[in-house]
Every structure is written in C-alpha cells, then in structure tokens.
mmCIF file of C-alpha atoms (C1' of nucleotides) in Angstrom:
data_model
loop_
_atom_site.group_PDB
_atom_site.id
_atom_site.type_symbol
_atom_site.label_atom_id
_atom_site.label_comp_id
_atom_site.label_asym_id
_atom_site.label_seq_id
_atom_site.Cartn_x
_atom_site.Cartn_y
_atom_site.Cartn_z
ATOM 1 C CA MET A 94 114.941 97.984 132.736
ATOM 2 C CA ARG A 95 116.593 96.330 129.779
ATOM 3 C CA GLN A 96 115.016 93.038 128.948
ATOM 4 C CA ASN A 97 116.263 93.464 125.446
ATOM 5 C CA ARG A 98 117.621 89.968 125.227
ATOM 6 C CA ASP A 99 115.009 89.252 122.588
ATOM 7 C CA VAL A 100 115.579 92.341 120.523
ATOM 8 C CA THR A 101 118.309 92.366 117.933
ATOM 9 C CA ASP A 102 121.109 94.891 118.008
ATOM 10 C CA GLU A 103 119.989 96.015 114.602
ATOM 11 C CA VAL A 104 116.615 97.010 115.980
ATOM 12 C CA LEU A 105 118.180 98.689 118.991
ATOM 13 C CA GLU A 106 120.216 100.732 116.575
ATOM 14 C CA LEU A 107 117.138 101.684 114.603
ATOM 15 C CA LEU A 108 115.369 102.747 117.767
ATOM 16 C CA LYS A 109 118.283 104.893 118.794
ATOM 17 C CA GLN A 110 118.521 106.533 115.389
ATOM 18 C CA SER A 111 114.913 107.616 115.658
ATOM 19 C CA ASN A 112 115.291 108.998 119.170
ATOM 20 C CA LEU A 113 113.095 106.219 120.472
ATOM 21 C CA ARG A 114 113.871 105.270 124.047
ATOM 22 C CA LEU A 115 114.163 101.741 125.277
ATOM 23 C CA THR A 116 111.147 101.577 127.522
ATOM 24 C CA ALA A 117 109.576 98.440 128.868
ATOM 25 C CA PRO A 118 106.283 98.992 126.997
ATOM 26 C CA ARG A 119 108.129 99.579 123.752
ATOM 27 C CA LEU A 120 110.232 96.461 124.059
ATOM 28 C CA ALA A 121 107.239 94.388 125.067
ATOM 29 C CA VAL A 122 105.256 95.545 122.036
ATOM 30 C CA LEU A 123 108.212 94.871 119.792
ATOM 31 C CA GLU A 124 108.727 91.388 121.155
ATOM 32 C CA VAL A 125 105.084 90.532 120.678
ATOM 33 C CA VAL A 126 105.131 91.617 117.062
ATOM 34 C CA GLU A 127 108.390 89.788 116.449
ATOM 35 C CA HIS A 128 107.701 86.550 118.223
ATOM 36 C CA GLU A 129 104.007 85.979 118.817
ATOM 37 C CA GLY A 130 103.244 85.328 115.174
ATOM 38 C CA LYS A 131 102.978 87.755 112.339
ATOM 39 C CA HIS A 132 100.117 89.942 111.270
ATOM 40 C CA GLN A 133 98.598 90.578 114.655
ATOM 41 C CA ASP A 134 96.223 93.456 115.303
ATOM 42 C CA ALA A 135 96.564 96.142 117.965
ATOM 43 C CA GLU A 136 94.088 94.368 120.226
ATOM 44 C CA PHE A 137 96.132 91.182 120.308
ATOM 45 C CA ILE A 138 99.388 93.046 120.721
ATOM 46 C CA GLU A 139 97.896 95.020 123.595
ATOM 47 C CA GLN A 140 96.759 91.882 125.421
ATOM 48 C CA ALA A 141 100.015 90.024 124.926
ATOM 49 C CA ALA A 142 102.231 92.946 125.845
ATOM 50 C CA ARG A 143 100.144 93.699 128.909
ATOM 51 C CA GLN A 144 100.524 90.127 130.017
ATOM 52 C CA LYS A 145 104.280 90.393 129.729
ATOM 53 C CA LEU A 146 104.400 93.563 131.796
ATOM 54 C CA GLY A 147 101.557 93.141 134.239
ATOM 55 C CA SER A 148 99.960 96.389 133.217
ATOM 56 C CA LEU A 149 100.048 98.599 130.158
ATOM 57 C CA SER A 150 97.781 101.306 128.793
ATOM 58 C CA ARG A 151 96.146 100.997 125.421
ATOM 59 C CA GLN A 152 97.504 104.367 124.453
ATOM 60 C CA ALA A 153 101.074 103.241 125.054
ATOM 61 C CA VAL A 154 100.474 100.393 122.634
ATOM 62 C CA TYR A 155 99.132 102.678 119.926
ATOM 63 C CA ASP A 156 101.835 105.261 120.560
ATOM 64 C CA ASN A 157 104.505 102.641 120.207
ATOM 65 C CA LEU A 158 103.035 101.007 117.155
ATOM 66 C CA ASN A 159 102.712 104.381 115.466
ATOM 67 C CA ALA A 160 106.178 105.492 116.481
ATOM 68 C CA MET A 161 107.791 102.309 115.251
ATOM 69 C CA VAL A 162 105.878 102.341 111.993
ATOM 70 C CA ALA A 163 107.039 105.917 111.472
ATOM 71 C CA ALA A 164 110.609 104.864 112.237
ATOM 72 C CA GLY A 165 110.458 102.033 109.729
ATOM 73 C CA ILE A 166 110.864 99.355 112.378
ATOM 74 C CA LEU A 167 107.373 97.977 111.919
ATOM 75 C CA ARG A 168 105.088 97.847 108.955
ATOM 76 C CA ARG A 169 101.347 98.333 109.166
ATOM 77 C CA ILE A 170 98.880 96.837 106.739
ATOM 78 C CA GLU A 171 95.228 97.825 106.719
ATOM 79 C CA PRO A 172 93.053 95.277 104.957
ATOM 80 C CA ALA A 173 89.694 96.583 103.776
ATOM 81 C CA GLY A 174 87.131 96.384 106.556
ATOM 82 C CA ARG A 175 89.573 94.958 109.090
ATOM 83 C CA PRO A 176 91.690 96.358 111.911
ATOM 84 C CA ALA A 177 95.305 97.165 111.079
ATOM 85 C CA LEU A 178 97.922 94.418 111.317
ATOM 86 C CA TYR A 179 101.565 94.820 112.243
ATOM 87 C CA GLU A 180 104.663 92.949 111.180
ATOM 88 C CA THR A 181 108.401 93.262 111.467
ATOM 89 C CA ARG A 182 109.453 92.253 107.990
ATOM 90 C CA VAL A 183 110.197 95.613 106.467
ATOM 91 C CA GLY A 184 112.233 96.850 103.571
ATOM 92 C CA ASP A 185 111.488 94.134 101.058
ATOM 93 C CA ASN A 186 108.130 95.482 99.909
ATOM 94 C CA HIS A 187 106.411 92.141 100.031
ATOM 95 C CA HIS A 188 102.657 91.832 99.625
ATOM 96 C CA HIS A 189 99.846 90.013 101.394
ATOM 97 C CA LEU A 190 97.318 87.343 100.704
ATOM 98 C CA ILE A 191 94.243 87.343 102.931
ATOM 99 C CA CYS A 192 91.479 84.782 103.327
ATOM 100 C CA ARG A 193 88.082 86.385 102.823
ATOM 101 C CA GLN A 194 86.551 84.100 105.405
ATOM 102 C CA CYS A 195 88.944 83.553 108.322
ATOM 103 C CA HIS A 196 91.288 86.441 107.488
ATOM 104 C CA LYS A 197 94.390 84.332 107.708
ATOM 105 C CA THR A 198 97.139 86.510 106.277
ATOM 106 C CA VAL A 199 100.341 85.338 104.630
ATOM 107 C CA ASP A 200 103.232 87.121 103.003
ATOM 108 C CA ILE A 201 103.651 87.095 99.264
ATOM 109 C CA ASN A 202 107.089 87.763 97.944
ATOM 110 C CA CYS A 203 107.276 90.655 95.567
ATOM 111 C CA ALA A 204 109.042 89.881 92.323
ATOM 112 C CA ALA A 205 110.576 93.326 92.147
ATOM 113 C CA GLY A 206 111.331 93.650 95.847
ATOM 114 C CA VAL A 207 111.626 97.405 95.803
ATOM 115 C CA LYS A 208 108.971 100.088 95.869
ATOM 116 C CA PRO A 209 107.058 100.829 93.792
ATOM 117 C CA CYS A 210 107.130 97.369 92.327
ATOM 118 C CA LEU A 211 104.422 98.162 89.784
ATOM 119 C CA GLN A 212 104.166 101.140 87.501
ATOM 120 C CA PRO A 213 100.840 102.171 86.018
ATOM 121 C CA ASN A 214 100.606 102.964 82.325
ATOM 122 C CA ASP A 215 99.400 106.447 83.108
ATOM 123 C CA ASP A 216 100.643 108.001 86.328
ATOM 124 C CA HIS A 217 98.444 111.139 86.018
ATOM 125 C CA ASP A 218 101.594 113.135 86.858
ATOM 126 C CA PHE A 219 101.658 111.758 90.375
ATOM 127 C CA VAL A 220 104.989 110.871 91.958
ATOM 128 C CA ILE A 221 104.295 107.305 92.969
ATOM 129 C CA ASP A 222 106.282 105.810 95.816
ATOM 130 C CA GLU A 223 104.447 102.606 96.553
ATOM 131 C CA ALA A 224 102.258 99.994 94.948
ATOM 132 C CA GLU A 225 100.336 98.192 97.653
ATOM 133 C CA VAL A 226 98.978 94.823 96.628
ATOM 134 C CA VAL A 227 96.498 92.678 98.531
ATOM 135 C CA TYR A 228 95.481 89.328 97.142
ATOM 136 C CA TRP A 229 92.063 88.099 98.309
ATOM 137 C CA GLY A 230 90.863 84.523 98.255
ATOM 138 C CA LEU A 231 90.063 81.461 100.312
ATOM 139 C CA CYS A 232 92.643 79.625 102.353
ATOM 140 C CA PRO A 233 92.856 75.818 102.156
ATOM 141 C CA ASP A 234 90.842 75.310 105.355
ATOM 142 C CA CYS A 235 88.033 77.623 104.297
ATOM 143 C CA GLN A 236 87.812 76.027 100.860
ATOM 144 C CA THR A 237 86.886 72.654 102.318
ATOM 145 C CA GLU A 238 84.497 74.056 104.893
ATOM 146 C CA ASN A 239 81.947 74.994 102.277
ATOM 147 C CA MET B 25 58.151 107.782 92.334
ATOM 148 C CA ARG B 26 60.404 107.086 89.366
ATOM 149 C CA GLN B 27 62.871 109.838 88.846
ATOM 150 C CA ASN B 28 65.021 107.389 86.998
ATOM 151 C CA ARG B 29 65.668 109.661 84.114
ATOM 152 C CA ASP B 30 69.301 109.747 85.156
ATOM 153 C CA VAL B 31 69.716 106.052 85.679
ATOM 154 C CA THR B 32 70.519 103.851 82.730
ATOM 155 C CA ASP B 33 68.278 100.971 81.702
ATOM 156 C CA GLU B 34 71.219 98.705 82.239
ATOM 157 C CA VAL B 35 71.392 99.671 85.888
ATOM 158 C CA LEU B 36 67.639 99.351 86.288
ATOM 159 C CA GLU B 37 67.968 95.826 84.967
ATOM 160 C CA LEU B 38 70.744 95.048 87.435
ATOM 161 C CA LEU B 39 68.638 96.362 90.288
ATOM 162 C CA LYS B 40 65.709 94.231 89.258
ATOM 163 C CA GLN B 41 67.855 91.120 88.946
ATOM 164 C CA SER B 42 69.011 91.543 92.519
ATOM 165 C CA ASN B 43 65.514 92.100 93.887
ATOM 166 C CA LEU B 44 66.399 95.674 94.642
ATOM 167 C CA ARG B 45 63.390 97.974 94.526
ATOM 168 C CA LEU B 46 63.389 101.342 92.861
ATOM 169 C CA THR B 47 63.057 103.581 95.872
ATOM 170 C CA ALA B 48 63.705 107.273 95.951
ATOM 171 C CA PRO B 49 66.613 106.947 98.402
ATOM 172 C CA ARG B 50 68.209 104.242 96.292
ATOM 173 C CA LEU B 51 67.991 106.244 93.098
ATOM 174 C CA ALA B 52 69.245 109.368 94.799
ATOM 175 C CA VAL B 53 72.280 107.540 96.168
ATOM 176 C CA LEU B 54 72.945 106.015 92.788
ATOM 177 C CA GLU B 55 72.721 109.344 91.005
ATOM 178 C CA VAL B 56 75.117 110.933 93.443
ATOM 179 C CA VAL B 57 77.698 108.222 92.950
ATOM 180 C CA GLU B 58 77.254 108.359 89.171
ATOM 181 C CA HIS B 59 77.183 112.063 88.631
ATOM 182 C CA GLU B 60 78.618 114.002 91.558
ATOM 183 C CA GLY B 61 82.164 112.951 90.847
ATOM 184 C CA LYS B 62 83.824 109.648 91.452
ATOM 185 C CA HIS B 63 85.345 108.243 94.604
ATOM 186 C CA GLN B 64 83.085 109.920 97.113
ATOM 187 C CA ASP B 65 82.744 108.688 100.674
ATOM 188 C CA ALA B 66 79.522 107.786 102.487
ATOM 189 C CA GLU B 67 79.434 111.122 104.257
ATOM 190 C CA PHE B 68 79.443 113.072 101.001
ATOM 191 C CA ILE B 69 76.944 110.753 99.379
ATOM 192 C CA GLU B 70 74.662 111.087 102.385
ATOM 193 C CA GLN B 71 74.731 114.879 102.259
ATOM 194 C CA ALA B 72 74.197 115.093 98.528
ATOM 195 C CA ALA B 73 71.428 112.519 98.426
ATOM 196 C CA ARG B 74 69.668 114.125 101.369
ATOM 197 C CA GLN B 75 69.747 117.427 99.575
ATOM 198 C CA LYS B 76 68.114 115.855 96.541
ATOM 199 C CA LEU B 77 65.343 114.323 98.608
ATOM 200 C CA GLY B 78 64.820 116.772 101.404
ATOM 201 C CA SER B 79 65.358 114.171 104.061
ATOM 202 C CA LEU B 80 67.080 110.822 104.241
ATOM 203 C CA SER B 81 68.392 108.684 107.063
ATOM 204 C CA ARG B 82 72.012 107.759 107.324
ATOM 205 C CA GLN B 83 71.051 104.140 107.598
ATOM 206 C CA ALA B 84 69.287 104.216 104.254
ATOM 207 C CA VAL B 85 72.477 105.475 102.660
ATOM 208 C CA TYR B 86 74.584 102.702 104.158
ATOM 209 C CA ASP B 87 71.952 100.081 103.399
ATOM 210 C CA ASN B 88 71.830 101.150 99.788
ATOM 211 C CA LEU B 89 75.548 101.398 99.349
ATOM 212 C CA ASN B 90 75.998 97.943 100.846
ATOM 213 C CA ALA B 91 73.165 96.442 98.821
ATOM 214 C CA MET B 92 74.439 97.870 95.570
ATOM 215 C CA VAL B 93 77.998 96.824 96.266
ATOM 216 C CA ALA B 94 76.728 93.310 96.955
ATOM 217 C CA ALA B 95 74.741 93.409 93.710
ATOM 218 C CA GLY B 96 77.783 94.451 91.725
ATOM 219 C CA ILE B 97 76.305 97.809 90.783
ATOM 220 C CA LEU B 98 78.770 99.806 92.838
ATOM 221 C CA ARG B 99 82.317 99.146 93.838
ATOM 222 C CA ARG B 100 83.749 100.050 97.209
ATOM 223 C CA ILE B 101 87.389 100.825 97.819
ATOM 224 C CA GLU B 102 88.822 101.192 101.302
ATOM 225 C CA PRO B 103 92.116 103.029 101.311
ATOM 226 C CA ALA B 104 94.264 102.480 104.396
ATOM 227 C CA GLY B 105 93.260 104.847 107.162
ATOM 228 C CA ARG B 106 90.490 106.475 105.144
ATOM 229 C CA PRO B 107 86.718 106.100 104.889
ATOM 230 C CA ALA B 108 85.418 103.873 102.097
ATOM 231 C CA LEU B 109 84.880 105.363 98.657
ATOM 232 C CA TYR B 110 82.275 104.350 96.117
ATOM 233 C CA GLU B 111 82.278 104.323 92.342
ATOM 234 C CA THR B 112 80.151 103.016 89.511
ATOM 235 C CA ARG B 113 82.826 101.725 87.198
ATOM 236 C CA VAL B 114 82.636 98.013 87.855
ATOM 237 C CA GLY B 115 83.623 94.917 85.974
ATOM 238 C CA ASP B 116 86.935 96.065 84.582
ATOM 239 C CA ASN B 117 89.016 95.493 87.699
ATOM 240 C CA HIS B 118 90.816 98.788 87.444
ATOM 241 C CA HIS B 119 93.039 100.044 90.245
ATOM 242 C CA HIS B 120 93.520 103.299 92.114
ATOM 243 C CA LEU B 121 96.138 105.904 92.646
ATOM 244 C CA ILE B 122 95.781 108.019 95.784
ATOM 245 C CA CYS B 123 97.585 111.146 96.882
ATOM 246 C CA ARG B 124 99.098 110.697 100.337
ATOM 247 C CA GLN B 125 98.463 114.333 101.161
ATOM 248 C CA CYS B 126 95.122 115.472 99.736
ATOM 249 C CA HIS B 127 93.739 111.981 99.032
ATOM 250 C CA LYS B 128 92.769 112.782 95.481
ATOM 251 C CA THR B 129 91.929 109.434 93.935
ATOM 252 C CA VAL B 130 92.131 108.514 90.266
ATOM 253 C CA ASP B 131 91.515 105.339 88.338
ATOM 254 C CA ILE B 132 94.388 103.357 86.948
ATOM 255 C CA ASN B 133 93.632 101.048 84.091
ATOM 256 C CA CYS B 134 94.559 97.467 84.732
ATOM 257 C CA ALA B 135 96.603 95.885 81.984
ATOM 258 C CA ALA B 136 94.929 92.530 82.414
ATOM 259 C CA GLY B 137 91.434 93.893 82.974
ATOM 260 C CA VAL B 138 90.121 90.764 84.618
ATOM 261 C CA LYS B 139 90.467 89.496 88.162
ATOM 262 C CA PRO B 140 92.828 88.451 89.524
ATOM 263 C CA CYS B 141 95.096 90.471 87.325
ATOM 264 C CA LEU B 142 98.215 89.457 89.218
ATOM 265 C CA GLN B 143 99.238 85.999 90.310
ATOM 266 C CA PRO B 144 101.722 85.482 93.126
ATOM 267 C CA ASN B 145 104.605 83.075 92.675
ATOM 268 C CA ASP B 146 103.423 81.044 95.630
ATOM 269 C CA ASP B 147 99.688 81.026 96.287
ATOM 270 C CA HIS B 148 99.966 79.071 99.574
ATOM 271 C CA ASP B 149 97.138 76.867 98.264
ATOM 272 C CA PHE B 150 94.679 79.719 98.484
ATOM 273 C CA VAL B 151 92.084 80.162 95.763
ATOM 274 C CA ILE B 152 92.742 83.760 94.810
ATOM 275 C CA ASP B 153 89.937 85.736 93.236
ATOM 276 C CA GLU B 154 91.241 89.274 93.337
ATOM 277 C CA ALA B 155 94.424 91.286 93.358
ATOM 278 C CA GLU B 156 93.720 94.700 94.785
ATOM 279 C CA VAL B 157 96.274 97.331 93.922
ATOM 280 C CA VAL B 158 96.582 100.803 95.393
ATOM 281 C CA TYR B 159 99.285 103.132 94.157
ATOM 282 C CA TRP B 160 100.349 105.780 96.663
ATOM 283 C CA GLY B 161 102.102 108.998 95.846
ATOM 284 C CA LEU B 162 101.801 112.758 95.536
ATOM 285 C CA CYS B 163 99.489 114.440 93.072
ATOM 286 C CA PRO B 164 100.777 117.332 90.926
ATOM 287 C CA ASP B 165 99.278 119.974 93.220
ATOM 288 C CA CYS B 166 100.735 118.507 96.382
ATOM 289 C CA GLN B 167 104.168 118.128 94.800
ATOM 290 C CA THR B 168 104.500 121.850 94.279
ATOM 291 C CA GLU B 169 103.078 122.797 97.651
ATOM 292 C CA ASN B 170 106.143 121.531 99.466
ATOM 293 C "C1'" DC C 12 126.737 109.619 139.999
ATOM 294 C "C1'" DG C 13 123.237 113.120 139.552
ATOM 295 C "C1'" DC C 14 120.492 116.501 136.743
ATOM 296 C "C1'" DA C 15 117.824 118.296 133.346
ATOM 297 C "C1'" DC C 16 115.364 117.614 129.274
ATOM 298 C "C1'" DT C 17 111.897 115.726 127.030
ATOM 299 C "C1'" DA C 18 110.068 111.286 125.315
ATOM 300 C "C1'" DT C 19 106.800 108.311 126.992
ATOM 301 C "C1'" DC C 20 103.095 106.524 129.954
ATOM 302 C "C1'" DT C 21 98.588 106.766 132.230
ATOM 303 C "C1'" DT C 22 93.801 107.838 132.535
ATOM 304 C "C1'" DG C 23 89.740 108.933 130.530
ATOM 305 C "C1'" DA C 24 87.060 111.448 127.339
ATOM 306 C "C1'" DC C 25 86.179 111.723 122.627
ATOM 307 C "C1'" DT C 26 85.907 110.917 117.309
ATOM 308 C "C1'" DT C 27 85.026 108.542 113.151
ATOM 309 C "C1'" DT C 28 82.956 105.265 110.517
ATOM 310 C "C1'" DG C 29 79.751 102.257 110.413
ATOM 311 C "C1'" DT C 30 76.277 98.449 112.280
ATOM 312 C "C1'" DC C 31 72.139 96.585 114.885
ATOM 313 C "C1'" DC C 32 67.448 96.724 116.122
ATOM 314 C "C1'" DA C 33 62.349 97.300 115.967
ATOM 315 C "C1'" DG C 34 58.631 99.216 114.177
ATOM 316 C "C1'" DA C 35 56.598 102.033 110.350
ATOM 317 C "C1'" DT C 36 56.360 102.665 105.279
ATOM 318 C "C1'" DA C 37 56.075 101.659 100.570
ATOM 319 C "C1'" DG C 38 57.528 99.024 95.998
ATOM 320 C "C1'" DT C 39 56.024 94.948 93.235
ATOM 321 C "C1'" DG C 40 53.953 90.916 91.355
ATOM 322 C "C1'" DC C 41 49.727 88.819 90.948
ATOM 323 C "C1'" DG D 204 43.772 96.410 94.985
ATOM 324 C "C1'" DC D 205 46.296 93.274 98.156
ATOM 325 C "C1'" DA D 206 49.672 90.905 100.306
ATOM 326 C "C1'" DC D 207 54.431 90.217 100.887
ATOM 327 C "C1'" DT D 208 58.501 91.736 102.158
ATOM 328 C "C1'" DA D 209 62.211 95.022 100.997
ATOM 329 C "C1'" DT D 210 63.328 99.310 102.679
ATOM 330 C "C1'" DC D 211 63.252 103.429 105.605
ATOM 331 C "C1'" DT D 212 63.451 105.826 110.030
ATOM 332 C "C1'" DG D 213 65.273 106.954 114.525
ATOM 333 C "C1'" DG D 214 68.106 105.918 117.998
ATOM 334 C "C1'" DA D 215 71.242 103.129 120.465
ATOM 335 C "C1'" DC D 216 75.462 100.908 119.993
ATOM 336 C "C1'" DA D 217 80.266 99.059 118.438
ATOM 337 C "C1'" DA D 218 85.004 98.918 116.734
ATOM 338 C "C1'" DA D 219 89.209 101.037 116.138
ATOM 339 C "C1'" DG D 220 91.775 104.522 117.172
ATOM 340 C "C1'" DT D 221 92.994 109.596 118.596
ATOM 341 C "C1'" DC D 222 93.431 113.693 121.760
ATOM 342 C "C1'" DA D 223 94.788 115.979 125.954
ATOM 343 C "C1'" DA D 224 96.977 116.938 130.362
ATOM 344 C "C1'" DG D 225 99.636 115.773 133.894
ATOM 345 C "C1'" DA D 226 102.838 112.196 135.991
ATOM 346 C "C1'" DT D 227 106.886 109.229 135.154
ATOM 347 C "C1'" DA D 228 111.183 107.758 133.578
ATOM 348 C "C1'" DG D 229 115.068 107.110 129.787
ATOM 349 C "C1'" DT D 230 119.318 109.488 128.239
ATOM 350 C "C1'" DG D 231 123.147 112.459 127.419
ATOM 351 C "C1'" DC D 232 126.195 115.220 129.710
ATOM 352 C "C1'" DG D 233 128.895 117.225 133.250
#
DNA sequence: CGCACTATCTTGACTTTGTCCAGATAGTGC
DNA sequence: GCACTATCTGGACAAAGTCAAGATAGTGCG
C-alpha cells in the first residue's frame, strides 16, 4: 500500500535514509501531523490516524512518533504538565508560545534559527546543543474571557 | 511542633501570608528542598521528608509542594520527559541547564532577571508573562564517558 | 517474481507520576 | 479553650506512555 500522495518526496527520502519502511500506519500518522493542524498530541493523532485506516493500535502510533522524532522527521515538544505535542516543522529551531488557559500553541520564530540559539554566561563546562524556549501567556480569546 | 530552626523568618512570613499553616510535614518538605540539594524530584523529597518525620503520606508531599509552588515559596521545573523538580530560589527568573544523559541540573543566571526575560518578535496578541528556557547538553562527566 | 530478513504491528499487561476523595487530625485566631 | 478549616492519611484512580512476545508485512536481492 502506497497512499503516499500526501507525503513529499523529501520526507520519503528521509524515511528511507533512516531505514524506516513505508507502512500504512506510518504514513497515516505522518499525514495527520502534517495536515490536521499543528501541535497535536498523541491521543489526537491516534484517533485521526485510526479513522483513516479503520484500525490502528496505540503502540503503533507511539512507535511511529518516536521513530520519526528520532529520525528528525518530526519534532516533539513537551510543555510542562501537558502531554507531548508533535509537529513537522523541523530544522529551524523555532520556539513555542502556549496559552496558560486553553493551551493554544503557536510557533515563534527564533532570531538565530540555529541551535543553540542562546548561550548562557556560564556553561558550567557542559557542551550545550540546544536552548529550548517556551513562552507562556494568555491568548487573545482567553484574555477577554476573564 | 515548631522545628522551624532551619526555616528562615522570611519563609515563615510567606507561609503565613498565604494562609499556609506550620505543620510538621510542610516544614520537613521545605527543609528537604532547601538543604538536601537543589533540583530534587517529588520521589526524593518524599523519601527524605518521611525519614525526618518517621512517617508521611505521599499525598501530603504533593499537597505541600503544590501549595508552596502556588504561594511562590517554591519553584517547579518540568524538564521534557522527566519528573518535576523543585527548588527554593524564586523571584530571579533564572534558567536551567540539564545533562541529556545523567540529568544533572544546574542554574543558569538570566541576564534580564525579570520575567519575561525574552520577547518574541511576534507575540500573536498573547499577553506573555514568562519565557522559560532550558539548555540541554552534556555535563563534564558524561562528555568523557563516551 | 519470490524469498529471506527484519522492521513494524497487535494485544495486553505494566510503569511512572501524579490527582481525587472522604473522613480523621491538628494549627490558629479569638 | 474552642471553633474553624487547613491539612493529613489511606486508598482508589487517571493520564501518558513503555515493555514484551508473537504475528505480519515492507524491502533488497537474486
């Protein structure tokens, strides 16, 4: 089965490079993350991908999400106290802005663009490879609701 | 019972202001977070506080940690994929640097010092109150172990 | 095309981290 | 010393995700 009409050649290439096979569950998960709106959690992805396929195990969803994060095809963000979210925009090291109330999540462009975009004054002799930034606040809708 | 010899008057004042009573479990939890080393998780705090008191329920630990975080006496950080950590240094909006391998966590002074220390180019009309930064890397020990 | 190799999927139990609930206990202000 | 209610206890429960073992199915190669 190759319903890869919705998956770019670039991504197919990435999958191949990581020895990741083109399975129906994998492509379904990928399409959900790419097209069903950004920053979805595993629960949503599971439901949507299962609907596409008819049936799909939870484990296949987690396996695929983990495999594709490891391969650099997806990016995972883990906001404090919330389930992990997945997105396809990788490689530009952008950041995230999350509403404290409704948890709406939007991308924030990173001025530097490359990791680590920030350098601490004192690195404690660590080798730092990433500066992860989460902005917290209230979205326009939640501001007026108070 | 008032074994508050190890708790500063300043903290006692903060507790009082938040209607937080001076209970043995509360003081034990506070002392652990203040003195047993920074950036400990709930599990460690529970063990250490229970040892101080003889017995202590898990729920009391979580209740106290949550209450004191809400009161601004403790700060909670939640590194991706890890249990929450607690620390007493509040009010200076410092950041954290975490080893990807052993999870050693150290404070990173924030240049600005006040929240939000970073402002995105485009705030999407959110009201942003905090920029949370986590630096990820390898600590000196874990660099050499490879 | 057909085979073998092994990545992936399925099912279902399990783990970790933490919350909810109800009743008993104990600080605190007056 | 009392009342008021914050807090503690014990135990069930919940969310998010992992582990394990066997069945299934992509893929490269001949």
